[in-house]
Coordinates of N, CA and C in Angstrom, one line a residue:
M1 N -16.8 -20.7 2.2 CA -15.7 -20.3 1.6 C -14.7 -21.4 1.4
S2 N -14.1 -21.6 0.2 CA -13.2 -22.7 -0.1 C -11.9 -22.4 0.6
P3 N -11.0 -23.5 0.7 CA -9.7 -23.3 1.2 C -8.9 -22.3 0.4
T4 N -9.1 -22.4 -0.9 CA -8.3 -21.4 -1.8 C -8.7 -20.0 -1.5
E5 N -10.0 -19.8 -1.3 CA -10.5 -18.4 -1.0 C -9.9 -17.9 0.3
L6 N -9.9 -18.9 1.3 CA -9.3 -18.5 2.6 C -7.9 -18.2 2.5
A7 N -7.1 -18.8 1.6 CA -5.7 -18.6 1.5 C -5.3 -17.3 0.9
I8 N -6.2 -16.7 0.1 CA -5.9 -15.5 -0.6 C -6.2 -14.3 0.4
L9 N -5.2 -13.5 0.6 CA -5.4 -12.3 1.4 C -5.6 -11.1 0.4
D10 N -6.6 -10.3 0.6 CA -6.9 -9.3 -0.3 C -5.9 -8.1 -0.2
I11 N -5.0 -8.0 -1.1 CA -4.0 -7.0 -0.9 C -4.5 -5.6 -1.2
G12 N -5.7 -5.5 -1.8 CA -6.2 -4.2 -2.1 C -7.1 -3.6 -1.0
A13 N -7.5 -4.4 0.0 CA -8.4 -3.9 1.0 C -7.7 -2.8 1.8
M14 N -8.4 -1.7 2.0 CA -7.8 -0.6 2.7 C -8.2 -0.6 4.2
H15 N -8.9 -1.5 4.7 CA -9.3 -1.6 6.1 C -8.9 -3.0 6.6
H16 N -8.8 -3.0 7.9 CA -8.4 -4.3 8.6 C -9.4 -5.4 8.4
D17 N -8.9 -6.5 8.0 CA -9.8 -7.7 7.9 C -9.3 -8.7 9.0
E18 N -10.2 -9.5 9.5 CA -9.8 -10.5 10.5 C -8.8 -11.4 9.9
G19 N -8.8 -11.8 8.7 CA -7.9 -12.8 8.1 C -6.6 -12.1 7.6
N20 N -6.5 -10.8 7.8 CA -5.4 -10.0 7.2 C -4.9 -9.0 8.2
P21 N -4.2 -9.4 9.3 CA -3.8 -8.4 10.3 C -2.8 -7.4 9.7
M22 N -2.9 -6.2 10.2 CA -2.0 -5.1 9.7 C -1.1 -4.7 10.9
F23 N 0.1 -4.2 10.6 CA 1.0 -3.8 11.6 C 1.4 -2.4 11.3
K24 N 1.4 -1.5 12.4 CA 1.8 -0.1 12.2 C 3.3 -0.1 11.9
I25 N 3.7 0.9 11.1 CA 5.1 1.2 10.8 C 5.6 2.1 11.9
D26 N 6.8 1.9 12.4 CA 7.5 2.7 13.4 C 7.5 4.2 12.8
E27 N 7.1 5.1 13.6 CA 7.0 6.5 13.1 C 8.4 7.1 12.8
S28 N 9.5 6.5 13.4 CA 10.8 7.0 13.2 C 11.3 6.6 11.8
E29 N 10.6 5.7 11.1 CA 11.0 5.3 9.7 C 10.9 6.5 8.8
D30 N 11.9 6.7 8.0 CA 11.8 7.9 7.0 C 11.3 7.4 5.7
I31 N 10.0 7.6 5.4 CA 9.4 7.1 4.2 C 8.8 8.3 3.5
R32 N 9.3 8.6 2.3 CA 8.9 9.8 1.6 C 8.3 9.5 0.2
A33 N 7.2 10.1 -0.1 CA 6.5 9.8 -1.4 C 7.3 10.4 -2.5
L34 N 7.3 9.7 -3.7 CA 8.0 10.2 -4.9 C 7.0 10.5 -6.0
S35 N 6.0 9.6 -6.2 CA 5.1 9.8 -7.3 C 3.8 8.9 -7.0
F36 N 2.8 9.1 -7.8 CA 1.6 8.3 -7.7 C 1.0 7.9 -9.0
Q37 N 0.2 6.9 -9.0 CA -0.6 6.5 -10.2 C -1.8 5.8 -9.7
P38 N -2.9 5.8 -10.6 CA -4.1 5.0 -10.2 C -3.7 3.5 -10.0
K39 N -4.3 2.9 -9.0 CA -4.2 1.4 -8.8 C -5.2 0.8 -9.8
I40 N -4.7 -0.1 -10.7 CA -5.5 -0.6 -11.7 C -6.2 -1.9 -11.2
A41 N -7.5 -2.0 -11.4 CA -8.3 -3.2 -11.0 C -8.3 -4.2 -12.2
D42 N -8.4 -3.7 -13.4 CA -8.5 -4.5 -14.6 C -7.5 -4.0 -15.6
R43 N -6.5 -4.8 -15.9 CA -5.5 -4.4 -16.9 C -6.0 -4.3 -18.3
K44 N -7.0 -5.1 -18.6 CA -7.6 -5.0 -20.0 C -8.3 -3.7 -20.2
T45 N -9.1 -3.3 -19.3 CA -9.9 -2.1 -19.5 C -9.2 -0.8 -18.9
G46 N -8.2 -1.0 -18.0 CA -7.6 0.2 -17.4 C -8.4 0.7 -16.2
E47 N -9.4 0.1 -15.8 CA -10.3 0.5 -14.8 C -9.6 0.7 -13.5
Q48 N -9.8 1.8 -12.8 CA -9.1 2.0 -11.5 C -9.8 1.2 -10.4
K49 N -9.0 0.7 -9.5 CA -9.6 -0.1 -8.3 C -10.3 0.9 -7.4
I50 N -11.5 0.4 -6.9 CA -12.3 1.1 -5.9 C -12.3 0.4 -4.6
D51 N -12.0 1.0 -3.5 CA -12.0 0.4 -2.2 C -13.4 -0.1 -1.9
R52 N -13.5 -1.3 -1.4 CA -14.8 -1.9 -1.2 C -15.5 -1.4 0.1
V53 N -14.7 -0.8 1.0 CA -15.3 -0.3 2.2 C -15.7 1.2 2.1
S54 N -14.7 2.0 1.6 CA -15.0 3.5 1.5 C -15.6 3.9 0.2
N55 N -15.5 3.0 -0.8 CA -16.0 3.2 -2.1 C -15.3 4.4 -2.8
L56 N -14.0 4.6 -2.4 CA -13.2 5.6 -3.0 C -12.1 5.0 -3.9
P57 N -11.6 5.8 -4.9 CA -10.6 5.3 -5.8 C -9.3 5.0 -5.0
V58 N -8.6 4.0 -5.4 CA -7.3 3.6 -4.7 C -6.1 4.0 -5.6
W59 N -5.1 4.6 -5.0 CA -3.9 5.1 -5.7 C -2.7 4.4 -5.2
S60 N -1.8 4.2 -6.1 CA -0.5 3.6 -5.7 C 0.5 4.7 -5.6
V61 N 1.2 4.8 -4.5 CA 2.2 5.9 -4.3 C 3.5 5.2 -4.2
T62 N 4.4 5.6 -5.1 CA 5.8 5.1 -5.0 C 6.5 5.9 -4.0
A63 N 7.2 5.2 -3.0 CA 7.9 6.0 -1.9 C 9.3 5.4 -1.7
L64 N 10.1 6.3 -1.1 CA 11.5 5.9 -0.8 C 11.6 5.7 0.7
K65 N 12.0 4.5 1.1 CA 12.1 4.1 2.5 C 13.6 4.2 2.8
M66 N 14.0 5.1 3.8 CA 15.4 5.3 4.1 C 15.6 5.0 5.5
S67 N 16.9 4.7 5.9 CA 17.3 4.3 7.2 C 18.4 5.2 7.7
D68 N 18.5 5.3 9.0 CA 19.7 6.0 9.6 C 20.9 5.2 9.5
D69 N 20.7 3.9 9.4 CA 21.9 2.9 9.3 C 22.5 3.1 7.9
P70 N 23.8 3.5 7.9 CA 24.5 3.7 6.6 C 24.7 2.4 5.8
L71 N 24.6 1.3 6.5 CA 24.8 0.0 5.8 C 23.5 -0.5 5.1
E72 N 22.4 0.1 5.5 CA 21.1 -0.3 4.9 C 20.8 0.6 3.7
K73 N 20.6 0.0 2.6 CA 20.3 0.7 1.3 C 18.9 1.2 1.3
P74 N 18.7 2.4 0.7 CA 17.3 2.9 0.5 C 16.5 1.9 -0.3
E75 N 15.2 1.9 -0.1 CA 14.3 0.9 -0.8 C 13.1 1.6 -1.3
L76 N 12.7 1.2 -2.5 CA 11.5 1.7 -3.1 C 10.3 0.8 -2.7
I77 N 9.3 1.4 -2.2 CA 8.1 0.6 -1.8 C 6.9 1.3 -2.5
T78 N 5.8 0.6 -2.6 CA 4.5 1.1 -3.1 C 3.5 1.1 -2.0
V79 N 2.9 2.2 -1.7 CA 1.9 2.4 -0.6 C 0.5 2.7 -1.3
S80 N -0.5 2.0 -0.9 CA -1.9 2.2 -1.4 C -2.6 3.2 -0.4
I81 N -3.3 4.2 -1.0 CA -4.1 5.1 -0.3 C -5.4 5.3 -1.1
T82 N -6.4 5.7 -0.4 CA -7.7 6.1 -1.0 C -7.9 7.6 -1.0
S83 N -8.4 8.1 -2.1 CA -8.6 9.5 -2.2 C -9.7 9.7 -3.4
R84 N -10.6 10.6 -3.1 CA -11.6 11.0 -4.1 C -11.0 11.6 -5.3
T85 N -9.9 12.4 -5.1 CA -9.2 13.1 -6.2 C -7.7 12.6 -6.2
E86 N -7.0 13.1 -7.3 CA -5.6 12.7 -7.4 C -4.9 13.2 -6.2
P87 N -4.0 12.4 -5.6 CA -3.2 12.9 -4.5 C -2.3 14.0 -4.9
E88 N -2.0 14.9 -3.9 CA -1.0 15.9 -4.1 C 0.3 15.4 -3.5
V89 N 1.3 15.1 -4.4 CA 2.6 14.6 -3.9 C 3.7 15.6 -4.3
V90 N 4.4 16.1 -3.3 CA 5.6 16.9 -3.6 C 6.8 15.9 -3.3
P91 N 7.5 15.5 -4.4 CA 8.5 14.4 -4.2 C 9.5 14.7 -3.0
L92 N 9.7 13.8 -2.2 CA 10.5 13.8 -1.0 C 10.1 14.7 0.1
A93 N 9.0 15.4 -0.1 CA 8.4 16.4 0.9 C 7.0 15.9 1.4
T94 N 6.6 14.8 0.9 CA 5.3 14.2 1.3 C 5.5 12.9 2.0
G95 N 4.8 12.7 3.2 CA 4.9 11.5 3.9 C 3.5 10.8 4.1
F96 N 3.4 9.9 5.0 CA 2.2 9.2 5.2 C 1.7 9.2 6.6
E97 N 0.4 9.2 6.7 CA -0.2 9.1 8.0 C -0.9 7.8 8.1
G98 N -0.7 7.1 9.3 CA -1.4 5.8 9.5 C -0.8 4.7 8.6
L99 N 0.5 4.8 8.4 CA 1.2 3.8 7.5 C 1.2 2.4 8.2
E100 N 0.7 1.4 7.5 CA 0.7 0.0 8.0 C 1.3 -0.9 6.9
V101 N 1.7 -2.1 7.4 CA 2.2 -3.1 6.5 C 1.5 -4.4 6.8
G102 N 1.2 -5.2 5.8 CA 0.6 -6.5 5.9 C 1.2 -7.5 5.0
N103 N 0.8 -8.7 5.0 CA 1.4 -9.7 4.0 C 0.2 -10.3 3.2
Y104 N 0.6 -10.9 2.1 CA -0.3 -11.6 1.3 C 0.3 -12.9 0.7
A105 N -0.6 -13.8 0.4 CA -0.2 -15.0 -0.3 C -1.2 -15.4 -1.3
I106 N -0.7 -15.8 -2.5 CA -1.6 -16.2 -3.6 C -1.3 -17.6 -3.9
P107 N -2.3 -18.5 -3.7 CA -2.1 -19.9 -3.9 C -1.8 -20.3 -5.4
G108 N -1.0 -21.2 -5.6 CA -0.7 -21.7 -7.0 C -1.8 -22.7 -7.5
D109 N -1.8 -22.9 -8.8 CA -2.8 -23.8 -9.4 C -2.7 -25.2 -8.8
G110 N -1.5 -25.7 -8.7 CA -1.3 -27.1 -8.2 C -1.0 -27.2 -6.8
G111 N -1.4 -26.2 -6.0 CA -1.1 -26.2 -4.6 C 0.1 -25.4 -4.3
G112 N 0.5 -25.2 -3.1 CA 1.6 -24.3 -2.8 C 1.3 -22.8 -3.0
I113 N 2.3 -22.0 -3.0 CA 2.1 -20.6 -3.1 C 2.7 -20.1 -4.4
Q114 N 1.9 -19.4 -5.2 CA 2.4 -18.8 -6.4 C 3.2 -17.5 -6.2
A115 N 2.7 -16.7 -5.2 CA 3.4 -15.4 -4.9 C 3.0 -15.0 -3.5
A116 N 4.0 -14.3 -2.9 CA 3.7 -13.9 -1.5 C 4.6 -12.6 -1.3
G117 N 4.2 -11.8 -0.3 CA 5.0 -10.6 -0.1 C 4.4 -9.7 0.9
L118 N 4.9 -8.5 1.0 CA 4.4 -7.5 1.9 C 3.6 -6.4 1.1
F119 N 2.7 -5.8 1.7 CA 2.0 -4.6 1.1 C 1.9 -3.5 2.1
F120 N 1.9 -2.3 1.7 CA 1.8 -1.1 2.5 C 0.6 -0.3 2.2
R121 N -0.1 0.3 3.2 CA -1.2 1.2 3.0 C -1.1 2.3 4.0
A122 N -1.8 3.4 3.7 CA -1.8 4.5 4.6 C -3.1 5.2 4.5
S123 N -3.5 5.9 5.6 CA -4.8 6.6 5.7 C -4.8 7.9 4.9
A124 N -3.6 8.5 4.8 CA -3.5 9.8 4.2 C -2.1 10.2 3.9
L125 N -1.9 11.2 3.0 CA -0.6 11.8 2.8 C -0.5 13.1 3.6
V126 N 0.7 13.4 4.0 CA 1.0 14.6 4.8 C 2.2 15.3 4.4
A127 N 2.2 16.6 4.5 CA 3.4 17.4 4.2 C 4.5 17.1 5.3
L128 N 5.7 16.9 4.9 CA 6.8 16.7 5.9 C 7.5 18.0 6.2
E129 N 8.0 18.1 7.4 CA 8.8 19.3 7.8 C 10.1 19.2 7.1
A130 N 10.6 20.4 6.7 CA 12.0 20.4 6.1 C 13.1 20.1 7.0

């Protein structure tokens, strides 16, 4: 594997990789699903991404991350999940099971980093108590 390949962390992988450690999200975090759409693998064809381990379609769920701290602003995040069928999302009444966060880096053409950030994934969607 080349140094460039080693530098790229697969942001679409739904399972732990040795080169891509994941961190559990504190269960006290208030993160609520708003909507979903298929995660696209190829923008030209519109083909939906398929998870390489489970062989299931990957969905992007837009969620609202809120804090008890009144000084911290709510934040929109995108969480990847796998599901054979379209997820059932009731806005603000659906949460996540097994929510994890990881990081990624994409090397630039001339060296350095072109893009980097965090990504979120979950094992399932769950109904939240009122």
